Amino acid sequence: MVNRVVVGAHYGLTAWLAQRVSAVVMAVYSLVFVVKVLMLPQLNYETWRGLFTPGWMRFMTFLFLLSIMVHAWVGMRDIWMDYIKSTGLRLTLQVGTILWLVGCTGWAMQILWRV
Amino acid sequence: MHFRVYRYDPDKDAKPYMQDYDVELEPTDQMLLDALVRIKEQDDTLSLRRSCREGVCGSDAMNINGKNGLACVTKVADLKQPIELRPLPGLPVIRDLIVDMTQFFKQYHSIKPYLINNDRPPERERLQSPEDREELNGLYECILCACCSTSCPSFWWNPDKFVGPAGLLQAYRFIADSRDQAINERLDNLEDPYRLFRCHSIMNCVDVCPKGLNPTEAIGKIKDLMVKRTV
Protein backbone atom coordinates (compact mmCIF):
# COMPACT_ATOMS: atom_id res chain seq x y z
CA MET A 1 0.00 0.00 0.00
CA VAL A 2 1.29 3.48 -0.79
CA ASN A 3 2.40 5.49 2.20
CA ARG A 4 0.32 8.67 1.86
CA VAL A 5 -1.52 10.69 4.46
CA VAL A 6 -5.24 10.10 4.01
CA VAL A 7 -7.97 12.06 5.75
CA GLY A 8 -11.55 12.91 4.83
CA ALA A 9 -13.59 10.14 6.45
CA HIS A 10 -16.58 12.53 6.58
CA TYR A 11 -17.84 11.46 9.96
CA GLY A 12 -16.98 12.47 13.46
CA LEU A 13 -19.84 14.81 14.29
CA THR A 14 -22.12 11.98 15.49
CA ALA A 15 -19.50 10.61 17.87
CA TRP A 16 -18.71 14.06 19.21
CA LEU A 17 -22.38 14.88 19.70
CA ALA A 18 -23.08 11.47 21.28
CA GLN A 19 -20.31 12.10 23.80
CA ARG A 20 -21.88 15.41 24.80
CA VAL A 21 -25.43 14.04 25.00
CA SER A 22 -24.32 11.00 27.02
CA ALA A 23 -22.49 13.34 29.40
CA VAL A 24 -25.75 15.22 30.03
CA VAL A 25 -27.64 11.96 30.65
CA MET A 26 -24.97 10.82 33.12
CA ALA A 27 -24.95 14.19 34.90
CA VAL A 28 -28.74 14.19 35.32
CA TYR A 29 -28.78 10.58 36.49
CA SER A 30 -25.95 11.17 38.96
CA LEU A 31 -27.81 14.11 40.46
CA VAL A 32 -31.09 12.16 40.79
CA PHE A 33 -29.20 9.17 42.18
CA VAL A 34 -27.37 11.17 44.86
CA VAL A 35 -30.64 12.84 45.93
CA LYS A 36 -32.40 9.45 46.11
CA VAL A 37 -29.60 7.93 48.19
CA LEU A 38 -29.57 10.92 50.57
CA MET A 39 -33.34 10.55 50.98
CA LEU A 40 -33.06 6.93 52.13
CA PRO A 41 -33.96 6.47 55.79
CA GLN A 42 -30.93 4.24 56.23
CA LEU A 43 -28.43 2.66 53.89
CA ASN A 44 -28.58 -1.13 53.96
CA TYR A 45 -29.08 -3.95 51.45
CA GLU A 46 -32.89 -3.74 51.55
CA THR A 47 -33.13 0.03 50.98
CA TRP A 48 -30.38 -0.14 48.33
CA ARG A 49 -32.33 -2.87 46.52
CA GLY A 50 -35.53 -0.92 46.93
CA LEU A 51 -33.89 1.97 45.12
CA PHE A 52 -33.68 -0.06 41.90
CA THR A 53 -37.07 -1.78 42.15
CA PRO A 54 -39.30 0.90 40.54
CA GLY A 55 -39.65 0.57 36.77
CA TRP A 56 -38.66 4.19 36.10
CA MET A 57 -35.41 3.76 38.08
CA ARG A 58 -34.51 0.70 36.02
CA PHE A 59 -35.35 2.64 32.87
CA MET A 60 -33.07 5.49 33.94
CA THR A 61 -30.28 3.21 35.13
CA PHE A 62 -30.39 1.42 31.79
CA LEU A 63 -30.03 4.75 29.97
CA PHE A 64 -27.17 5.63 32.32
CA LEU A 65 -25.35 2.39 31.53
CA LEU A 66 -25.83 2.94 27.80
CA SER A 67 -24.51 6.50 28.18
CA ILE A 68 -21.40 5.29 30.00
CA MET A 69 -20.81 2.81 27.18
CA VAL A 70 -21.17 5.40 24.42
CA HIS A 71 -19.15 8.01 26.35
CA ALA A 72 -16.35 5.60 27.14
CA TRP A 73 -16.33 4.36 23.54
CA VAL A 74 -15.76 7.83 22.10
CA GLY A 75 -13.19 8.65 24.78
CA MET A 76 -11.22 5.45 24.30
CA ARG A 77 -11.45 5.72 20.51
CA ASP A 78 -10.03 9.26 20.82
CA ILE A 79 -7.09 7.97 22.85
CA TRP A 80 -6.36 5.25 20.29
CA MET A 81 -6.66 7.76 17.42
CA ASP A 82 -4.36 10.23 19.18
CA TYR A 83 -1.55 7.88 20.09
CA ILE A 84 -1.65 4.66 18.06
CA LYS A 85 -0.03 5.16 14.67
CA SER A 86 -0.34 1.63 13.28
CA THR A 87 -3.72 1.21 11.54
CA GLY A 88 -3.85 -2.53 12.26
CA LEU A 89 -3.15 -2.07 15.97
CA ARG A 90 -5.63 0.82 16.14
CA LEU A 91 -8.38 -1.28 14.57
CA THR A 92 -7.64 -4.15 16.93
CA LEU A 93 -7.77 -1.88 20.00
CA GLN A 94 -10.97 -0.19 18.79
CA VAL A 95 -12.73 -3.49 18.16
CA GLY A 96 -11.46 -4.79 21.52
CA THR A 97 -12.83 -1.67 23.23
CA ILE A 98 -16.27 -2.12 21.63
CA LEU A 99 -16.44 -5.79 22.60
CA TRP A 100 -15.32 -5.04 26.16
CA LEU A 101 -17.81 -2.18 26.59
CA VAL A 102 -20.75 -4.11 25.10
CA GLY A 103 -19.88 -7.09 27.33
CA CYS A 104 -19.65 -4.91 30.45
CA THR A 105 -22.93 -3.16 29.66
CA GLY A 106 -24.71 -6.49 29.12
CA TRP A 107 -23.32 -7.79 32.38
CA ALA A 108 -24.37 -4.65 34.27
CA MET A 109 -27.89 -4.95 32.83
CA GLN A 110 -28.09 -8.55 33.90
CA ILE A 111 -27.16 -7.50 37.46
CA LEU A 112 -29.74 -4.72 37.34
CA TRP A 113 -32.58 -7.00 36.20
CA ARG A 114 -31.63 -9.88 38.48
CA VAL A 115 -32.27 -8.11 41.78
CA MET B 1 20.61 38.68 33.09
CA HIS B 2 20.88 34.91 32.81
CA PHE B 3 19.65 32.97 29.77
CA ARG B 4 19.65 29.30 28.82
CA VAL B 5 19.20 28.86 25.12
CA TYR B 6 18.54 25.70 23.09
CA ARG B 7 21.34 25.17 20.60
CA TYR B 8 21.43 22.68 17.76
CA ASP B 9 23.31 22.80 14.51
CA PRO B 10 22.65 19.52 12.68
CA ASP B 11 25.85 19.96 10.65
CA LYS B 12 28.03 20.04 13.78
CA ASP B 13 26.12 18.77 16.82
CA ALA B 14 25.27 15.14 17.46
CA LYS B 15 22.37 16.27 19.63
CA PRO B 16 20.84 19.48 20.99
CA TYR B 17 22.18 21.13 24.16
CA MET B 18 21.39 24.15 26.32
CA GLN B 19 23.89 27.03 26.30
CA ASP B 20 24.14 29.58 29.13
CA TYR B 21 24.49 33.29 28.42
CA ASP B 22 24.92 36.22 30.79
CA VAL B 23 24.13 39.57 29.23
CA GLU B 24 24.09 43.14 30.48
CA LEU B 25 20.95 44.82 29.22
CA GLU B 26 20.68 48.50 28.37
CA PRO B 27 17.74 50.45 29.84
CA THR B 28 16.18 50.49 26.37
CA ASP B 29 16.21 46.69 26.16
CA GLN B 30 12.64 46.14 27.28
CA MET B 31 11.60 43.12 25.31
CA LEU B 32 12.98 39.61 25.10
CA LEU B 33 13.89 40.16 21.46
CA ASP B 34 16.13 43.10 22.50
CA ALA B 35 17.93 40.73 24.87
CA LEU B 36 18.30 38.14 22.11
CA VAL B 37 19.83 40.77 19.86
CA ARG B 38 22.35 41.49 22.68
CA ILE B 39 23.10 37.75 22.91
CA LYS B 40 23.67 37.69 19.17
CA GLU B 41 26.23 40.50 19.58
CA GLN B 42 28.11 38.17 21.96
CA ASP B 43 27.65 35.03 19.90
CA ASP B 44 26.66 35.48 16.29
CA THR B 45 26.31 31.74 15.73
CA LEU B 46 22.93 31.80 17.50
CA SER B 47 20.16 31.56 14.90
CA LEU B 48 16.64 32.88 15.23
CA ARG B 49 13.96 34.38 13.01
CA ARG B 50 12.83 37.95 13.51
CA SER B 51 11.52 40.75 11.39
CA CYS B 52 9.06 43.45 12.42
CA ARG B 53 9.95 43.37 16.15
CA GLU B 54 6.46 44.52 17.15
CA GLY B 55 4.19 41.47 17.14
CA VAL B 56 2.88 41.79 13.61
CA CYS B 57 4.96 39.43 11.47
CA GLY B 58 4.94 36.43 13.81
CA SER B 59 8.52 35.41 13.00
CA ASP B 60 10.03 35.23 16.47
CA ALA B 61 7.67 32.72 18.07
CA MET B 62 9.52 30.50 20.52
CA ASN B 63 9.08 28.59 23.73
CA ILE B 64 9.83 31.03 26.56
CA ASN B 65 10.19 29.49 30.03
CA GLY B 66 7.98 26.62 28.89
CA LYS B 67 5.26 28.71 27.25
CA ASN B 68 5.02 29.67 23.58
CA GLY B 69 5.10 33.37 22.78
CA LEU B 70 6.60 36.10 20.64
CA ALA B 71 9.97 37.32 21.87
CA CYS B 72 9.27 40.84 20.60
CA VAL B 73 6.16 41.41 22.71
CA THR B 74 7.33 39.57 25.85
CA LYS B 75 8.66 41.92 28.53
CA VAL B 76 11.99 40.63 29.77
CA ALA B 77 11.31 42.00 33.28
CA ASP B 78 8.30 39.68 33.65
CA LEU B 79 10.36 36.53 33.11
CA LYS B 80 11.84 34.32 35.79
CA GLN B 81 15.60 33.73 35.50
CA PRO B 82 17.32 31.81 34.09
CA ILE B 83 15.19 32.53 31.05
CA GLU B 84 14.94 29.28 29.11
CA LEU B 85 14.44 29.63 25.39
CA ARG B 86 13.61 26.71 23.14
CA PRO B 87 12.27 26.37 19.61
CA LEU B 88 8.52 25.89 19.15
CA PRO B 89 7.71 22.34 20.27
CA GLY B 90 6.54 19.64 17.89
CA LEU B 91 8.12 20.95 14.68
CA PRO B 92 11.45 19.77 13.26
CA VAL B 93 14.35 22.02 14.27
CA ILE B 94 16.34 23.47 11.38
CA ARG B 95 18.86 25.17 13.65
CA ASP B 96 18.79 26.63 17.19
CA LEU B 97 15.48 28.49 17.57
CA ILE B 98 14.46 28.08 13.94
CA VAL B 99 11.87 25.42 13.15
CA ASP B 100 10.64 23.97 9.88
CA MET B 101 7.06 25.25 9.52
CA THR B 102 6.22 23.29 6.35
CA GLN B 103 3.71 21.05 8.12
CA PHE B 104 2.04 24.03 9.78
CA PHE B 105 1.56 25.85 6.48
CA LYS B 106 0.44 22.66 4.74
CA GLN B 107 -2.44 22.44 7.19
CA TYR B 108 -3.14 26.15 6.77
CA HIS B 109 -3.34 25.78 2.98
CA SER B 110 -5.57 22.71 3.31
CA ILE B 111 -8.47 24.86 4.56
CA LYS B 112 -8.31 27.06 1.41
CA PRO B 113 -7.50 30.32 3.16
CA TYR B 114 -9.02 32.61 0.55
CA LEU B 115 -12.45 33.89 -0.38
CA ILE B 116 -14.34 31.55 -2.72
CA ASN B 117 -16.97 33.50 -4.63
CA ASN B 118 -17.93 32.63 -8.18
CA ASP B 119 -19.95 35.77 -8.86
CA ARG B 120 -18.44 38.35 -11.14
CA PRO B 121 -16.33 40.67 -9.02
CA PRO B 122 -17.98 44.08 -8.71
CA GLU B 123 -16.12 47.09 -10.02
CA ARG B 124 -14.90 48.22 -6.63
CA GLU B 125 -15.34 45.74 -3.80
CA ARG B 126 -17.65 43.08 -2.37
CA LEU B 127 -19.69 44.86 0.27
CA GLN B 128 -20.60 43.57 3.70
CA SER B 129 -22.99 44.92 6.32
CA PRO B 130 -21.29 46.18 9.49
CA GLU B 131 -22.90 43.25 11.37
CA ASP B 132 -21.45 40.70 8.94
CA ARG B 133 -18.06 42.40 9.17
CA GLU B 134 -18.29 42.22 12.96
CA GLU B 135 -18.25 38.40 12.70
CA LEU B 136 -14.68 38.50 11.41
CA ASN B 137 -13.31 40.26 14.47
CA GLY B 138 -11.16 37.95 16.55
CA LEU B 139 -10.44 35.85 13.45
CA TYR B 140 -8.71 37.96 10.82
CA GLU B 141 -6.06 39.22 13.27
CA CYS B 142 -4.17 35.90 13.28
CA ILE B 143 -0.53 36.39 12.23
CA LEU B 144 0.23 32.67 11.74
CA CYS B 145 3.07 32.66 14.26
CA ALA B 146 2.22 29.01 15.13
CA CYS B 147 2.35 29.56 18.91
CA CYS B 148 -1.10 27.95 19.24
CA SER B 149 -0.71 24.93 16.97
CA THR B 150 2.69 24.04 18.45
CA SER B 151 1.28 24.16 22.00
CA CYS B 152 -1.51 21.76 21.06
CA PRO B 153 -0.90 18.10 22.00
CA SER B 154 -3.33 16.96 19.29
CA PHE B 155 -1.15 18.77 16.76
CA TRP B 156 1.99 17.20 18.25
CA TRP B 157 0.56 13.69 17.88
CA ASN B 158 -1.08 14.12 14.46
CA PRO B 159 0.43 17.15 12.68
CA ASP B 160 -0.15 15.49 9.32
CA LYS B 161 -3.87 14.90 9.91
CA PHE B 162 -5.15 17.43 12.46
CA VAL B 163 -5.51 20.94 11.01
CA GLY B 164 -4.53 22.55 14.32
CA PRO B 165 -5.92 25.62 16.06
CA ALA B 166 -4.36 28.20 13.71
CA GLY B 167 -5.72 26.49 10.59
CA LEU B 168 -9.14 25.95 12.16
CA LEU B 169 -9.38 29.58 13.29
CA GLN B 170 -8.66 30.61 9.70
CA ALA B 171 -11.14 28.02 8.41
CA TYR B 172 -13.82 29.66 10.54
CA ARG B 173 -12.68 33.09 9.36
CA PHE B 174 -13.84 32.12 5.82
CA ILE B 175 -16.84 30.09 7.00
CA ALA B 176 -18.03 33.20 8.88
CA ASP B 177 -17.46 35.51 5.92
CA SER B 178 -20.79 36.53 4.36
CA ARG B 179 -19.03 37.05 0.99
CA ASP B 180 -17.82 33.45 0.80
CA GLN B 181 -19.93 30.94 -1.15
CA ALA B 182 -18.21 27.70 -0.19
CA ILE B 183 -19.43 27.22 3.38
CA ASN B 184 -20.74 23.70 2.71
CA GLU B 185 -17.57 22.57 0.97
CA ARG B 186 -15.56 24.03 3.85
CA LEU B 187 -17.63 22.13 6.41
CA ASP B 188 -17.35 18.95 4.30
CA ASN B 189 -13.59 19.45 4.20
CA LEU B 190 -13.42 19.59 8.00
CA GLU B 191 -15.98 16.95 8.92
CA ASP B 192 -13.45 14.33 9.75
CA PRO B 193 -12.46 12.57 12.97
CA TYR B 194 -8.86 13.72 12.47
CA ARG B 195 -9.00 17.11 10.74
CA LEU B 196 -11.39 18.77 13.19
CA PHE B 197 -12.40 16.36 15.93
CA ARG B 198 -8.89 15.80 17.32
CA CYS B 199 -9.54 19.04 19.20
CA HIS B 200 -10.42 18.12 22.77
CA SER B 201 -10.92 21.75 23.84
CA ILE B 202 -8.03 21.89 26.31
CA MET B 203 -7.48 25.53 25.29
CA ASN B 204 -3.67 25.60 25.27
CA CYS B 205 -4.10 27.61 22.07
CA VAL B 206 -6.12 30.31 23.85
CA ASP B 207 -3.57 30.40 26.66
CA VAL B 208 -0.62 31.19 24.39
CA CYS B 209 -2.04 33.31 21.54
CA PRO B 210 -0.01 36.55 21.54
CA LYS B 211 -2.87 38.33 19.79
CA GLY B 212 -5.41 37.25 22.40
CA LEU B 213 -7.49 35.24 19.92
CA ASN B 214 -9.67 32.26 20.78
CA PRO B 215 -9.27 29.30 18.40
CA THR B 216 -11.27 27.02 20.75
CA GLU B 217 -14.29 29.29 20.38
CA ALA B 218 -13.92 29.27 16.58
CA ILE B 219 -13.66 25.47 16.57
CA GLY B 220 -16.80 25.33 18.74
CA LYS B 221 -18.62 27.51 16.21
CA ILE B 222 -17.58 25.20 13.36
CA LYS B 223 -18.98 22.25 15.33
CA ASP B 224 -22.19 24.22 16.02
CA LEU B 225 -22.65 24.83 12.29
CA MET B 226 -22.11 21.13 11.59
CA VAL B 227 -24.77 20.28 14.18
CA LYS B 228 -27.09 22.89 12.66
CA ARG B 229 -26.83 21.45 9.16
CA THR B 230 -27.10 17.83 10.34
CA VAL B 231 -29.84 17.62 12.98
GROMACS .gro file of N, CA and C in nm, chain B residues 4 37 49 57-58 92 95 102 120 144 161-163 166 198 228:
model
   48
  119ARG      N    1   1.925   3.063   2.927
  119ARG     CA    2   1.965   2.930   2.882
  119ARG      C    3   1.896   2.907   2.748
  152VAL      N    4   1.894   4.004   2.075
  152VAL     CA    5   1.983   4.077   1.986
  152VAL      C    6   2.117   4.102   2.057
  164ARG      N    7   1.466   3.357   1.399
  164ARG     CA    8   1.396   3.438   1.301
  164ARG      C    9   1.342   3.562   1.368
  172CYS      N   10   0.455   4.040   1.250
  172CYS     CA   11   0.496   3.943   1.147
  172CYS      C   12   0.490   3.799   1.197
  173GLY      N   13   0.503   3.779   1.327
  173GLY     CA   14   0.494   3.643   1.381
  173GLY      C   15   0.617   3.557   1.360
  207PRO      N   16   1.003   2.012   1.341
  207PRO     CA   17   1.145   1.977   1.326
  207PRO      C   18   1.234   2.102   1.337
  210ARG      N   19   1.765   2.478   1.292
  210ARG     CA   20   1.886   2.517   1.365
  210ARG      C   21   1.847   2.607   1.482
  217THR      N   22   0.690   2.384   0.754
  217THR     CA   23   0.622   2.329   0.635
  217THR      C   24   0.489   2.263   0.671
  235ARG      N   25  -1.937   3.740  -1.052
  235ARG     CA   26  -1.844   3.835  -1.114
  235ARG      C   27  -1.803   3.941  -1.012
  259LEU      N   28  -0.037   3.396   1.211
  259LEU     CA   29   0.023   3.267   1.174
  259LEU      C   30   0.164   3.249   1.233
  276LYS      N   31  -0.244   1.512   1.011
  276LYS     CA   32  -0.387   1.490   0.991
  276LYS      C   33  -0.474   1.597   1.056
  277PHE      N   34  -0.436   1.642   1.175
  277PHE     CA   35  -0.515   1.743   1.246
  277PHE      C   36  -0.477   1.883   1.194
  278VAL      N   37  -0.578   1.961   1.159
  278VAL     CA   38  -0.551   2.094   1.101
  278VAL      C   39  -0.480   2.185   1.202
  281ALA      N   40  -0.455   2.705   1.461
  281ALA     CA   41  -0.436   2.820   1.371
  281ALA      C   42  -0.514   2.799   1.241
  313ARG      N   43  -1.000   1.607   1.640
  313ARG     CA   44  -0.889   1.580   1.732
  313ARG      C   45  -0.882   1.688   1.839
  343LYS      N   46  -2.594   2.218   1.324
  343LYS     CA   47  -2.709   2.289   1.266
  343LYS      C   48  -2.748   2.231   1.130
   0.00000   0.00000   0.00000
